[in-house]
Amino acid sequence: MDYLKIFAPATVANVSCGFDSLGFAVDAVGDEMTFTKTAEKGVKITNITGADLTYNIDENAASAVVKKILKDANADFGIALTIHKGFAPGSGLGSSAASAAGAAFGANQLVGNIYSDLELTKFAMFGEEVACGSAIADNVSAAIYGGFVLVRSYDPLEIIKLPVPGELRVVAIHPQIEIKTKDARDVLPIEIPLKDAVTQWANVGGLISGLYTDNYNLISNSLVDIIVEPARKPLIPFFDDVKNAAIKAGALGAGISGSGPTIFALCKGDEIAEKVYKSIKESYQNTGIDFEMFISKINPEGIRIKNSY
Amino acid sequence: MDYLKIFAPATVANVSCGFDSLGFAVDAVGDEMTFTKTAEKGVKITNITGADLTYNIDENAASAVVKKILKDANADFGIALTIHKGFAPGSGLGSSAASAAGAAFGANQLVGNIYSDLELTKFAMFGEEVACGSAIADNVSAAIYGGFVLVRSYDPLEIIKLPVPGELRVVAIHPQIEIKTKDARDVLPIEIPLKDAVTQWANVGGLISGLYTDNYNLISNSLVDIIVEPARKPLIPFFDDVKNAAIKAGALGAGISGSGPTIFALCKGDEIAEKVYKSIKESYQNTGIDFEMFISKINPEGIRIKNSY
């Protein structure tokens, strides 16, 4: 293979109760990346569109990952990279994760498909570290594995792919405001009541059980975050209005995507998802804050190849 | 139906990572209870064997539950109750829960089987409150539903029955020491680091995922409790020795059953369970503390009818 064009999905991490543990991949929104073999060794970025990202090889999440893989695989060729961002960095939808995971996936294809999904996740985590300063796994593993994932453990890294009920849809709204990652981390409590932790892990258990059994009612009951959402929602203007609009229109639940500001709602079926989309849109229309929205299936397969030769 | 004899199983609550949320029913150990219709209204206890429990109707968990059900069902008859305890109160194996759950199940049969498992759990929780001062659901729901259960929520009460991988076995050792419930509660932290809570709920997610997929390796990796076990194990002499002996002999994991002092180990298959049994036994033989042990399948059905007419 000399050339590869891929789609690397946006991802929703945390998923209400599952802070730093759960994530899922979006189907309708993501980046496009191309990988072209070059005789010259090493990696170069030939084009970035859709967002203003660095071309510095060691500071760009995608190129940093490609460089690492080329070295690890001892490749006797190089890779020229293009990145088209399909969604905004800083949205809370795993922008750097899509780049990093896409880079790991694409480079792996060109070096002969020698790495497992777990290994690709580790490479992509390096990209997260380059971009965000910490090697978080939830977004990148969701992008690579597809569907819902559980980051069971970091040491050793263990990623569990969870099933996706077929009628599950996600509606998301991205208010065009900036939340600094540092601010989103700073509002988190260092310690939490054991009692609240029990409530939270019972909900994690309920959500995962609901995914295995297509039990939308249980999924809905479990999409509750009593720890992180209360701390972070003041950073997102009109969060409660959006959430209430979503629930009122029939969403199973709603919460903050990653560290925000995107708010996601999970829904059963296209019809309800359309209603939820409209309801959220109406709730934000007169806030004076610009926003983007999408409706999507859950992406079951993760990164996909669009073209190759 | 005028007479009923039932088996009400011992139960293991918490199951390492799932403090106050997870439980499972044991197959080999439990109480026997009989329920006989009487023309005279109300409940009486005609015999208690196997343990020294109160005959006071309102203070005995079983009779208190029967009384409540007879009243709720507006029964025009009474019930005479016998209780044979098959395992010791204060063991951490849900002794009061077996009595309370058994009472709810048995009384329901005699009033015409009108209550759901969820309603029976609520009645049994009243028995727990009578016996222990708090209406805890994990042991009673495990006894009533059988298999593994998740207490997803208390308000409203939601119990999720989880699948049981067929080769799962439990080995347990009950050191003959007393742990006061108050002491077991007092050593618990009020607050815990958010970081540890994340680790714990990722393990809850992993354990539940492992149960759904018969993934013994994942079950093993997830049977970790970094919050409650470290706080409580000093109350149980030689806990670490038992746990190490179990793991060394091939157990998937080991932990404190409920609030102890019983230590349980989960194993894959009879052969390993036998080895774990022997290994734990050897580890405790020279401690100078008396102990009882058992090996058991997971009880998939909960309380069962042994005889009726």
Coordinates of C-alpha atoms in Angstrom, one line a residue:
Chain A
M1 CA 0.0 0.0 0.0
D2 CA 1.4 3.4 -1.0
Y3 CA -1.6 5.7 -0.3
L4 CA -4.4 5.7 2.2
K5 CA -7.3 8.0 2.9
I6 CA -9.1 7.5 6.2
F7 CA -12.0 8.8 8.3
A8 CA -11.1 9.3 12.0
P9 CA -14.2 9.8 14.1
A10 CA -15.0 12.4 16.7
T11 CA -15.6 10.8 20.1
V12 CA -17.5 11.4 23.2
A13 CA -15.6 10.6 26.4
N14 CA -16.9 10.2 29.9
V15 CA -20.5 9.6 28.9
S16 CA -22.0 11.0 32.0
C17 CA -21.2 8.5 34.8
G18 CA -18.0 7.1 33.3
F19 CA -15.6 9.9 33.8
D20 CA -12.1 9.0 32.5
S21 CA -13.3 5.5 31.7
L22 CA -16.0 5.4 29.0
G23 CA -16.2 6.7 25.5
F24 CA -17.9 6.2 22.2
A25 CA -17.2 7.0 18.6
V26 CA -19.4 9.3 16.5
D27 CA -20.3 8.3 12.9
A28 CA -21.3 11.6 11.2
V29 CA -18.4 13.8 12.3
G30 CA -14.6 13.3 12.1
D31 CA -11.4 14.1 10.3
E32 CA -10.1 13.0 6.9
M33 CA -6.5 12.2 6.7
T34 CA -4.3 10.9 3.9
F35 CA -1.0 9.0 4.2
T36 CA 1.4 8.8 1.2
K37 CA 4.6 6.7 1.2
T38 CA 7.7 8.8 0.4
A39 CA 11.1 7.6 -0.6
E40 CA 12.6 10.1 1.8
K41 CA 12.4 8.7 5.4
G42 CA 10.6 10.5 8.1
V43 CA 7.2 12.3 8.3
K44 CA 6.1 15.5 6.8
I45 CA 2.8 17.3 6.9
T46 CA 1.9 18.6 3.4
N47 CA -1.4 20.2 4.2
I48 CA -3.8 21.0 7.1
T49 CA -7.3 22.3 6.4
G50 CA -10.3 23.0 8.6
A51 CA -8.3 24.2 11.6
D52 CA -5.2 26.1 12.4
L53 CA -2.8 23.4 13.7
T54 CA 0.9 23.3 13.9
Y55 CA 3.0 21.9 11.1
N56 CA 5.8 21.2 13.6
I57 CA 6.4 17.5 13.4
D58 CA 7.0 17.0 17.1
E59 CA 4.2 19.2 18.3
N60 CA 1.4 18.0 16.0
A61 CA -0.3 15.0 17.5
A62 CA -0.7 13.3 14.1
S63 CA 2.8 13.7 12.8
A64 CA 4.4 12.9 16.2
V65 CA 2.5 9.6 16.2
V66 CA 3.5 8.8 12.6
K67 CA 7.1 9.5 13.4
K68 CA 7.0 7.2 16.4
I69 CA 5.5 4.4 14.4
L70 CA 7.9 4.7 11.5
K71 CA 10.8 4.5 14.0
D72 CA 9.3 1.6 16.0
A73 CA 8.6 -0.3 12.8
N74 CA 12.0 0.5 11.5
A75 CA 10.4 1.6 8.2
D76 CA 12.7 2.2 5.2
F77 CA 10.4 4.9 3.8
G78 CA 8.7 8.0 4.9
I79 CA 5.1 9.3 5.1
A80 CA 3.6 12.5 3.8
L81 CA 0.5 13.5 5.7
T82 CA -2.6 15.6 5.1
I83 CA -5.1 16.4 7.7
H84 CA -8.6 17.8 7.1
K85 CA -10.2 18.6 10.4
G86 CA -14.0 18.0 10.2
F87 CA -14.7 19.5 13.6
A88 CA -13.1 22.1 15.8
P89 CA -10.3 21.5 18.2
G90 CA -11.3 22.4 21.7
S91 CA -14.9 21.2 21.2
G92 CA -14.7 18.3 23.7
L93 CA -15.2 15.8 20.9
G94 CA -11.7 14.4 20.9
S95 CA -10.1 16.5 18.1
S96 CA -6.5 15.7 19.0
A97 CA -7.6 12.1 19.6
A98 CA -9.0 11.8 16.1
S99 CA -5.8 13.1 14.7
A100 CA -3.6 10.9 16.9
A101 CA -5.7 7.8 16.5
G102 CA -6.0 8.4 12.7
A103 CA -2.3 8.8 12.5
A104 CA -1.7 5.5 14.4
F105 CA -4.1 3.7 12.2
G106 CA -2.9 5.1 8.9
A107 CA 0.8 4.7 9.6
N108 CA 0.1 1.1 10.7
Q109 CA -1.5 0.3 7.4
L110 CA 1.5 1.6 5.5
V111 CA 4.0 -0.3 7.6
G112 CA 2.2 -3.5 6.9
N113 CA -0.6 -3.7 9.6
I114 CA 1.6 -5.1 12.3
Y115 CA 0.1 -3.5 15.4
S116 CA -3.0 -4.5 17.4
D117 CA -5.7 -2.1 18.4
L118 CA -4.2 -2.0 21.8
E119 CA -0.8 -1.1 20.5
L120 CA -2.3 1.5 18.2
T121 CA -4.1 3.0 21.2
K122 CA -0.8 3.3 23.0
F123 CA 0.8 5.1 20.0
A124 CA -2.2 7.4 19.8
M125 CA -2.0 8.1 23.6
F126 CA 1.5 9.4 22.8
G127 CA -0.2 11.8 20.4
E128 CA -2.6 12.9 23.1
E129 CA 0.4 13.6 25.4
V130 CA 2.0 15.7 22.6
A131 CA -1.2 17.7 22.1
C132 CA -2.7 17.9 25.5
G133 CA 0.1 17.1 28.0
S134 CA -1.5 13.9 29.2
A135 CA -1.8 10.4 27.7
I136 CA -5.5 10.0 28.1
A137 CA -6.9 6.8 26.5
D138 CA -10.7 7.2 26.4
N139 CA -11.1 9.3 23.2
V140 CA -8.3 7.6 21.2
S141 CA -9.5 4.1 22.2
A142 CA -13.1 5.0 21.2
A143 CA -11.8 6.2 17.8
I144 CA -9.7 3.1 17.2
Y145 CA -12.0 0.4 18.5
G146 CA -15.2 2.0 17.6
G147 CA -18.5 1.7 19.4
F148 CA -18.4 2.1 23.2
V149 CA -15.2 1.4 25.0
L150 CA -14.3 1.0 28.6
V151 CA -10.7 1.9 29.7
R152 CA -10.6 -0.8 32.4
S153 CA -7.0 0.0 33.4
Y154 CA -4.0 2.2 32.4
D155 CA -1.3 0.0 33.9
P156 CA -1.4 -2.3 32.1
L157 CA -3.6 -0.7 29.5
E158 CA -6.8 -2.7 29.0
I159 CA -9.5 -1.5 26.7
I160 CA -12.8 -3.3 26.6
K161 CA -15.0 -2.9 23.5
L162 CA -18.7 -2.8 24.6
P163 CA -21.7 -3.5 22.4
V164 CA -23.8 -0.8 20.8
P165 CA -27.6 -1.1 20.8
G166 CA -28.7 -0.6 17.2
E167 CA -31.1 2.2 17.7
L168 CA -28.8 4.4 19.8
R169 CA -28.2 7.9 18.3
V170 CA -26.3 10.8 19.6
V171 CA -27.3 14.5 19.2
A172 CA -24.6 17.1 20.1
I173 CA -24.4 20.8 20.3
H174 CA -21.1 22.6 20.3
P175 CA -21.5 26.1 21.7
Q176 CA -18.7 28.2 20.2
I177 CA -17.0 29.1 23.4
E178 CA -13.6 28.1 24.7
I179 CA -13.1 26.0 27.8
K180 CA -9.5 25.7 28.8
T181 CA -8.5 22.2 29.7
K182 CA -6.8 23.5 32.8
D183 CA -10.1 25.2 33.9
A184 CA -12.1 22.0 33.2
R185 CA -9.6 20.1 35.4
D186 CA -9.3 22.7 38.1
V187 CA -13.0 22.7 38.9
L188 CA -12.9 18.9 39.6
P189 CA -13.0 17.8 43.2
I190 CA -9.8 16.1 44.4
E191 CA -11.8 14.0 46.9
I192 CA -15.4 12.9 46.7
P193 CA -17.8 11.3 49.2
L194 CA -17.6 7.5 49.1
K195 CA -21.4 7.6 49.1
D196 CA -21.4 9.5 45.8
A197 CA -18.7 7.2 44.3
V198 CA -21.0 4.2 45.1
T199 CA -23.8 6.0 43.3
Q200 CA -21.6 6.7 40.3
W201 CA -20.2 3.1 40.0
A202 CA -23.6 1.6 40.3
N203 CA -24.6 3.8 37.3
V204 CA -21.5 2.8 35.4
G205 CA -22.5 -0.8 36.0
G206 CA -26.1 0.0 34.9
L207 CA -25.0 1.7 31.7
I208 CA -22.7 -1.1 30.7
S209 CA -25.4 -3.7 31.6
G210 CA -27.8 -1.7 29.5
L211 CA -25.4 -1.7 26.5
Y212 CA -25.1 -5.5 26.7
T213 CA -28.9 -6.1 26.9
D214 CA -30.2 -3.4 24.6
N215 CA -32.1 -2.1 27.7
Y216 CA -32.7 1.6 26.8
N217 CA -34.6 2.2 29.9
L218 CA -31.6 1.1 32.0
I219 CA -29.2 3.1 29.8
S220 CA -31.4 6.1 30.5
N221 CA -31.6 5.6 34.2
S222 CA -27.8 5.1 34.4
L223 CA -26.9 8.2 32.3
V224 CA -26.4 10.2 35.5
D225 CA -23.2 12.0 36.7
I226 CA -23.4 13.4 40.2
I227 CA -19.7 14.1 40.4
V228 CA -18.1 15.7 37.4
E229 CA -21.1 17.3 35.7
P230 CA -22.1 19.4 38.7
A231 CA -18.6 20.7 38.9
R232 CA -18.2 21.5 35.2
K233 CA -21.5 22.6 34.0
P234 CA -21.1 26.2 35.3
L235 CA -18.4 26.5 32.6
I236 CA -21.0 25.8 29.9
P237 CA -23.6 28.5 29.4
F238 CA -27.2 27.3 29.4
F239 CA -26.1 23.7 30.0
D240 CA -29.2 22.9 32.1
D241 CA -31.5 24.4 29.5
V242 CA -30.0 22.2 26.8
K243 CA -30.2 19.1 29.0
N244 CA -33.7 19.8 30.0
A245 CA -34.7 20.4 26.4
A246 CA -33.1 17.1 25.4
I247 CA -34.8 15.1 28.2
K248 CA -38.1 16.8 27.5
A249 CA -37.9 15.8 23.9
G250 CA -37.3 12.2 24.8
A251 CA -33.5 11.8 25.1
L252 CA -32.3 8.9 27.2
G253 CA -29.9 11.3 28.9
A254 CA -27.5 14.1 28.2
G255 CA -24.2 15.3 29.5
I256 CA -20.9 17.0 28.9
S257 CA -18.8 15.5 26.1
G258 CA -15.3 15.1 27.4
S259 CA -14.5 18.3 29.2
G260 CA -16.9 20.3 27.1
P261 CA -18.2 22.6 25.9
T262 CA -20.0 20.2 23.6
I263 CA -23.1 18.7 25.2
F264 CA -24.3 15.3 24.0
A265 CA -27.6 13.6 24.3
L266 CA -28.2 9.9 23.6
C267 CA -31.5 8.9 22.1
K268 CA -33.4 5.8 21.0
G269 CA -34.1 5.9 17.3
D270 CA -34.0 8.5 14.5
E271 CA -37.4 10.0 15.2
I272 CA -36.7 10.9 18.8
A273 CA -33.2 12.0 17.8
E274 CA -34.7 14.5 15.4
K275 CA -37.0 15.8 18.1
V276 CA -34.2 16.2 20.5
Y277 CA -32.1 18.0 17.8
K278 CA -34.9 20.5 17.3
S279 CA -35.6 20.9 21.0
I280 CA -31.9 21.6 21.8
K281 CA -31.6 24.0 18.8
E282 CA -34.6 26.0 20.0
S283 CA -33.2 26.1 23.5
Y284 CA -30.0 27.7 22.3
Q285 CA -31.3 29.9 19.5
N286 CA -31.7 33.1 21.6
T287 CA -28.6 32.7 23.8
G288 CA -26.5 35.0 21.6
I289 CA -23.9 32.2 21.5
D290 CA -23.1 30.7 18.1
F291 CA -23.3 26.9 18.0
E292 CA -23.0 23.9 15.7
M293 CA -25.0 20.7 16.0
F294 CA -25.1 17.2 14.6
I295 CA -27.1 14.1 14.8
S296 CA -25.3 10.7 14.4
K297 CA -25.4 7.0 14.7
I298 CA -22.8 5.5 17.0
N299 CA -19.9 4.5 14.9
P300 CA -19.4 0.7 15.4
E301 CA -16.1 0.2 13.6
G302 CA -14.0 3.3 14.5
I303 CA -11.5 4.6 11.9
R304 CA -12.4 3.5 8.4
I305 CA -10.5 3.4 5.2
K306 CA -12.0 5.6 2.5
N307 CA -9.5 4.9 -0.3
S308 CA -6.2 3.2 -0.8
Y309 CA -3.9 1.9 -3.4
Chain B
M1 CA -50.7 -23.9 49.3
D2 CA -50.6 -24.6 53.0
Y3 CA -47.0 -25.5 53.6
L4 CA -43.7 -24.5 52.1
K5 CA -40.1 -25.4 52.8
I6 CA -37.5 -23.3 51.1
F7 CA -33.7 -22.9 50.8
A8 CA -32.5 -19.3 51.2
P9 CA -28.9 -18.9 50.1
A10 CA -26.0 -17.2 51.7
T11 CA -24.8 -14.3 49.6
V12 CA -21.6 -12.4 49.0
A13 CA -22.0 -8.7 48.8
N14 CA -19.6 -6.0 47.5
V15 CA -17.6 -8.5 45.4
S16 CA -14.3 -6.6 45.6
C17 CA -14.8 -3.5 43.5
G18 CA -18.6 -3.2 43.8
F19 CA -19.0 -1.9 47.4
D20 CA -22.7 -1.5 48.3
S21 CA -23.6 -2.3 44.7
L22 CA -22.8 -5.9 43.7
G23 CA -23.7 -9.2 45.2
F24 CA -24.1 -12.9 44.3
A25 CA -25.9 -15.9 45.7
V26 CA -24.1 -19.0 46.9
D27 CA -25.4 -22.4 46.1
A28 CA -24.0 -24.7 48.7
V29 CA -24.8 -22.8 51.9
G30 CA -28.0 -21.2 53.2
D31 CA -30.9 -21.5 55.5
E32 CA -33.9 -23.7 55.5
M33 CA -37.2 -22.2 56.4
T34 CA -40.7 -23.6 56.6
F35 CA -44.0 -21.6 56.4
T36 CA -47.2 -23.2 57.6
K37 CA -50.6 -21.6 57.2
T38 CA -52.5 -21.1 60.5
A39 CA -56.1 -20.3 61.1
E40 CA -55.0 -17.8 63.7
K41 CA -53.9 -14.6 62.0
G42 CA -50.5 -13.1 62.5
V43 CA -47.0 -14.7 62.5
K44 CA -45.3 -16.9 65.0
I45 CA -41.9 -18.5 65.1
T46 CA -42.3 -22.1 66.3
N47 CA -38.6 -23.1 66.1
I48 CA -35.2 -21.7 65.4
T49 CA -32.2 -24.0 65.1
G50 CA -28.6 -23.5 64.1
A51 CA -28.2 -20.1 65.7
D52 CA -29.3 -18.2 68.7
L53 CA -31.8 -15.7 67.3
T54 CA -34.7 -13.8 68.9
Y55 CA -38.2 -15.2 68.8
N56 CA -39.6 -11.6 69.2
I57 CA -41.8 -11.2 66.2
D58 CA -40.9 -7.6 65.6
E59 CA -37.1 -8.0 66.2
N60 CA -36.5 -11.2 64.2
A61 CA -35.9 -10.2 60.5
A62 CA -37.9 -13.2 59.2
S63 CA -41.0 -12.8 61.3
A64 CA -41.0 -9.0 60.9
V65 CA -41.1 -9.5 57.1
V66 CA -43.8 -12.1 57.2
K67 CA -45.9 -9.9 59.5
K68 CA -45.5 -7.0 57.1
I69 CA -46.5 -9.1 54.0
L70 CA -49.5 -10.7 55.8
K71 CA -50.7 -7.2 56.6
D72 CA -49.9 -5.7 53.2
A73 CA -51.7 -8.6 51.5
N74 CA -54.6 -8.4 53.9
A75 CA -54.3 -12.1 54.5
D76 CA -57.1 -13.8 56.4
F77 CA -54.8 -16.4 57.9
G78 CA -51.5 -16.5 59.8
I79 CA -48.1 -18.1 59.2
A80 CA -46.1 -20.3 61.6
L81 CA -42.4 -20.1 60.8
T82 CA -39.4 -22.3 61.5
I83 CA -35.9 -21.2 60.7
H84 CA -32.9 -23.5 60.4
K85 CA -29.8 -21.4 60.0
G86 CA -27.3 -23.1 57.8
F87 CA -24.5 -20.6 58.5
A88 CA -23.5 -18.3 61.2
P89 CA -24.9 -14.8 61.8
G90 CA -22.1 -12.3 61.7
S91 CA -20.1 -14.1 59.0
G92 CA -20.5 -11.5 56.3
L93 CA -22.5 -14.0 54.2
G94 CA -25.8 -12.2 54.5
S95 CA -27.3 -14.2 57.4
S96 CA -30.0 -11.7 58.2
A97 CA -30.5 -11.2 54.5
A98 CA -31.1 -15.0 53.9
S99 CA -33.7 -14.9 56.7
A100 CA -35.4 -11.7 55.4
A101 CA -35.4 -12.7 51.8
G102 CA -36.5 -16.2 52.6
A103 CA -39.3 -14.8 54.7
A104 CA -40.4 -12.5 51.9
F105 CA -40.3 -15.3 49.3
G106 CA -42.1 -17.8 51.5
A107 CA -44.9 -15.5 52.7
N108 CA -45.5 -14.4 49.1
Q109 CA -46.0 -18.0 48.1
L110 CA -48.6 -18.5 50.8
V111 CA -50.5 -15.2 50.0
G112 CA -50.8 -16.3 46.4
N113 CA -47.5 -15.2 44.7
I114 CA -48.7 -11.6 44.2
Y115 CA -45.4 -9.7 44.5
S116 CA -42.6 -9.2 42.0
D117 CA -39.0 -9.8 42.9
L118 CA -38.5 -6.1 43.2
E119 CA -41.3 -5.9 45.7
L120 CA -40.0 -8.9 47.6
T121 CA -36.6 -7.2 47.8
K122 CA -38.3 -4.1 49.4
F123 CA -40.0 -6.3 52.0
A124 CA -36.7 -8.1 52.7
M125 CA -34.9 -4.8 53.0
F126 CA -37.3 -4.0 55.8
G127 CA -36.1 -7.2 57.5
E128 CA -32.5 -6.0 57.1
E129 CA -33.5 -2.8 58.7
V130 CA -35.0 -4.7 61.6
A131 CA -31.9 -6.9 62.0
C132 CA -29.1 -4.5 61.2
G133 CA -30.5 -1.0 61.4
S134 CA -30.2 -0.2 57.7
A135 CA -32.2 -1.3 54.7
I136 CA -29.3 -2.6 52.6
A137 CA -30.4 -4.2 49.3
D138 CA -27.3 -6.1 48.0
N139 CA -27.5 -9.3 50.0
V140 CA -31.3 -9.6 49.9
S141 CA -31.6 -8.9 46.2
A142 CA -28.8 -11.5 45.5
A143 CA -30.8 -14.0 47.5
I144 CA -34.1 -13.2 45.8
Y145 CA -32.9 -12.8 42.2
G146 CA -30.1 -15.3 42.3
G147 CA -26.9 -15.1 40.4
F148 CA -25.1 -11.8 40.3
V149 CA -27.0 -8.6 41.0
L150 CA -26.3 -4.9 40.6
V151 CA -28.2 -2.5 42.9
R152 CA -28.3 0.2 40.3
S153 CA -30.3 2.6 42.5
Y154 CA -32.0 2.8 45.8
D155 CA -34.4 5.7 45.0
P156 CA -36.2 4.3 43.1
L157 CA -35.0 0.8 43.9
E158 CA -33.6 -0.8 40.7
I159 CA -32.0 -4.3 40.7
I160 CA -30.3 -5.6 37.6
K161 CA -29.8 -9.3 37.3
L162 CA -26.4 -10.0 35.7
P163 CA -25.4 -13.2 33.9
V164 CA -23.3 -15.9 35.6
P165 CA -20.5 -17.5 33.6
G166 CA -21.1 -21.3 34.0
E167 CA -17.7 -22.3 35.3
L168 CA -17.6 -19.7 38.1
R169 CA -17.1 -21.1 41.6
V170 CA -16.7 -19.5 44.9
V171 CA -14.5 -20.7 47.8
A172 CA -15.0 -19.1 51.1
I173 CA -13.4 -19.2 54.5
H174 CA -15.1 -17.9 57.6
P175 CA -12.6 -17.3 60.4
Q176 CA -14.5 -17.6 63.7
I177 CA -14.0 -14.1 64.9
E178 CA -16.5 -11.4 65.3
I179 CA -16.5 -8.1 63.4
K180 CA -19.0 -5.6 64.7
T181 CA -20.9 -4.0 61.9
K182 CA -20.2 -0.6 63.5
D183 CA -16.4 -1.3 63.4
A184 CA -16.6 -2.3 59.8
R185 CA -18.4 0.9 58.9
D186 CA -16.2 3.1 61.1
V187 CA -13.0 2.2 59.3
L188 CA -14.5 3.3 55.9
P189 CA -13.3 6.6 54.6
I190 CA -15.9 9.3 54.3
E191 CA -14.2 10.8 51.3
I192 CA -12.0 9.1 48.7
P193 CA -9.8 10.5 46.0
L194 CA -11.6 11.0 42.7
K195 CA -8.7 9.2 41.0
D196 CA -9.3 6.1 43.1
A197 CA -13.1 6.3 42.4
V198 CA -12.3 6.2 38.7
T199 CA -10.1 3.2 39.1
Q200 CA -12.9 1.5 41.1
W201 CA -15.7 2.2 38.6
A202 CA -13.6 1.1 35.7
N203 CA -13.2 -2.2 37.6
V204 CA -16.9 -2.4 38.2
G205 CA -17.4 -1.9 34.5
G206 CA -14.8 -4.5 33.7
L207 CA -16.3 -7.1 36.1
I208 CA -19.8 -6.6 34.7
S209 CA -18.5 -6.8 31.2
G210 CA -16.7 -10.0 32.1
L211 CA -19.9 -11.5 33.4
Y212 CA -21.7 -10.7 30.2
T213 CA -19.0 -12.2 28.0
D214 CA -17.7 -15.1 30.0
N215 CA -14.4 -13.4 30.0
Y216 CA -12.7 -14.9 33.1
N217 CA -9.5 -13.0 32.4
L218 CA -11.4 -9.7 32.5
I219 CA -13.3 -10.8 35.6
S220 CA -9.9 -11.6 37.2
N221 CA -8.4 -8.3 36.3
S222 CA -11.4 -6.4 37.6
L223 CA -11.7 -8.1 41.0
V224 CA -9.8 -5.3 42.6
D225 CA -10.9 -3.1 45.5
I226 CA -8.6 -0.2 46.2
I227 CA -11.0 1.6 48.5
V228 CA -12.8 -0.6 51.0
E229 CA -10.6 -3.7 51.2
P230 CA -7.5 -1.7 52.3
A231 CA -9.6 -0.1 55.1
R232 CA -11.2 -3.3 56.3
K233 CA -8.6 -6.0 55.9
P234 CA -6.8 -5.0 59.2
L235 CA -10.0 -6.3 60.9
I236 CA -9.5 -9.8 59.5
P237 CA -6.5 -11.7 60.8
F238 CA -4.3 -13.1 58.0
F239 CA -6.4 -11.7 55.2
D240 CA -3.4 -11.1 53.0
D241 CA -2.2 -14.6 53.6
V242 CA -5.5 -16.1 52.5
K243 CA -5.8 -13.8 49.5
N244 CA -2.2 -14.7 48.4
A245 CA -2.9 -18.4 48.9
A246 CA -6.0 -18.1 46.8
I247 CA -4.4 -16.2 44.0
K248 CA -1.3 -18.5 44.0
A249 CA -3.5 -21.5 43.6
G250 CA -5.2 -19.9 40.6
A251 CA -8.2 -18.0 41.9
L252 CA -9.5 -15.2 39.7
G253 CA -9.6 -12.9 42.7
A254 CA -10.4 -12.8 46.3
G255 CA -11.9 -10.2 48.7
I256 CA -13.9 -9.6 51.8
S257 CA -17.5 -11.0 51.7
G258 CA -19.8 -8.1 52.8
S259 CA -18.2 -6.6 55.8
G260 CA -16.3 -9.8 56.7
P261 CA -14.8 -11.7 58.3
T262 CA -15.6 -14.2 55.6
I263 CA -13.1 -14.1 52.7
F264 CA -14.3 -15.2 49.3
A265 CA -12.3 -16.3 46.2
L266 CA -13.8 -16.6 42.8
C267 CA -12.4 -19.4 40.6
K268 CA -12.8 -20.8 37.1
G269 CA -13.9 -24.4 37.2
D270 CA -14.0 -27.2 39.9
E271 CA -10.4 -28.2 39.6
I272 CA -9.0 -24.8 40.4
A273 CA -11.6 -24.3 43.1
E274 CA -10.4 -27.4 44.8
K275 CA -6.8 -26.3 44.7
V276 CA -7.8 -22.8 46.0
Y277 CA -9.8 -24.5 48.8
K278 CA -6.8 -26.5 49.9
S279 CA -4.4 -23.6 49.6
I280 CA -6.5 -21.3 51.7
K281 CA -7.0 -24.1 54.2
E282 CA -3.3 -24.6 54.6
S283 CA -2.7 -20.9 54.9
Y284 CA -5.1 -20.7 57.9
Q285 CA -4.3 -24.0 59.6
N286 CA -1.7 -22.8 62.0
T287 CA -3.2 -19.4 62.8
G288 CA -4.8 -20.6 66.0
I289 CA -8.2 -19.3 64.8
D290 CA -11.0 -21.7 64.1
F291 CA -12.5 -21.5 60.7
E292 CA -15.2 -23.0 58.4
M293 CA -14.9 -23.3 54.7
F294 CA -17.0 -24.1 51.7
I295 CA -16.8 -24.4 47.9
S296 CA -19.9 -23.6 45.9
K297 CA -21.3 -22.9 42.5
I298 CA -22.9 -19.6 42.0
N299 CA -26.6 -20.0 42.7
P300 CA -28.4 -18.9 39.5
E301 CA -32.0 -19.0 40.8
G302 CA -31.9 -17.6 44.3
I303 CA -34.3 -18.9 46.8
R304 CA -35.8 -22.3 45.9
I305 CA -38.7 -24.3 47.0
K306 CA -37.7 -27.7 48.5
N307 CA -41.2 -28.9 49.4
S308 CA -44.8 -27.7 49.4
Y309 CA -48.4 -28.8 49.6

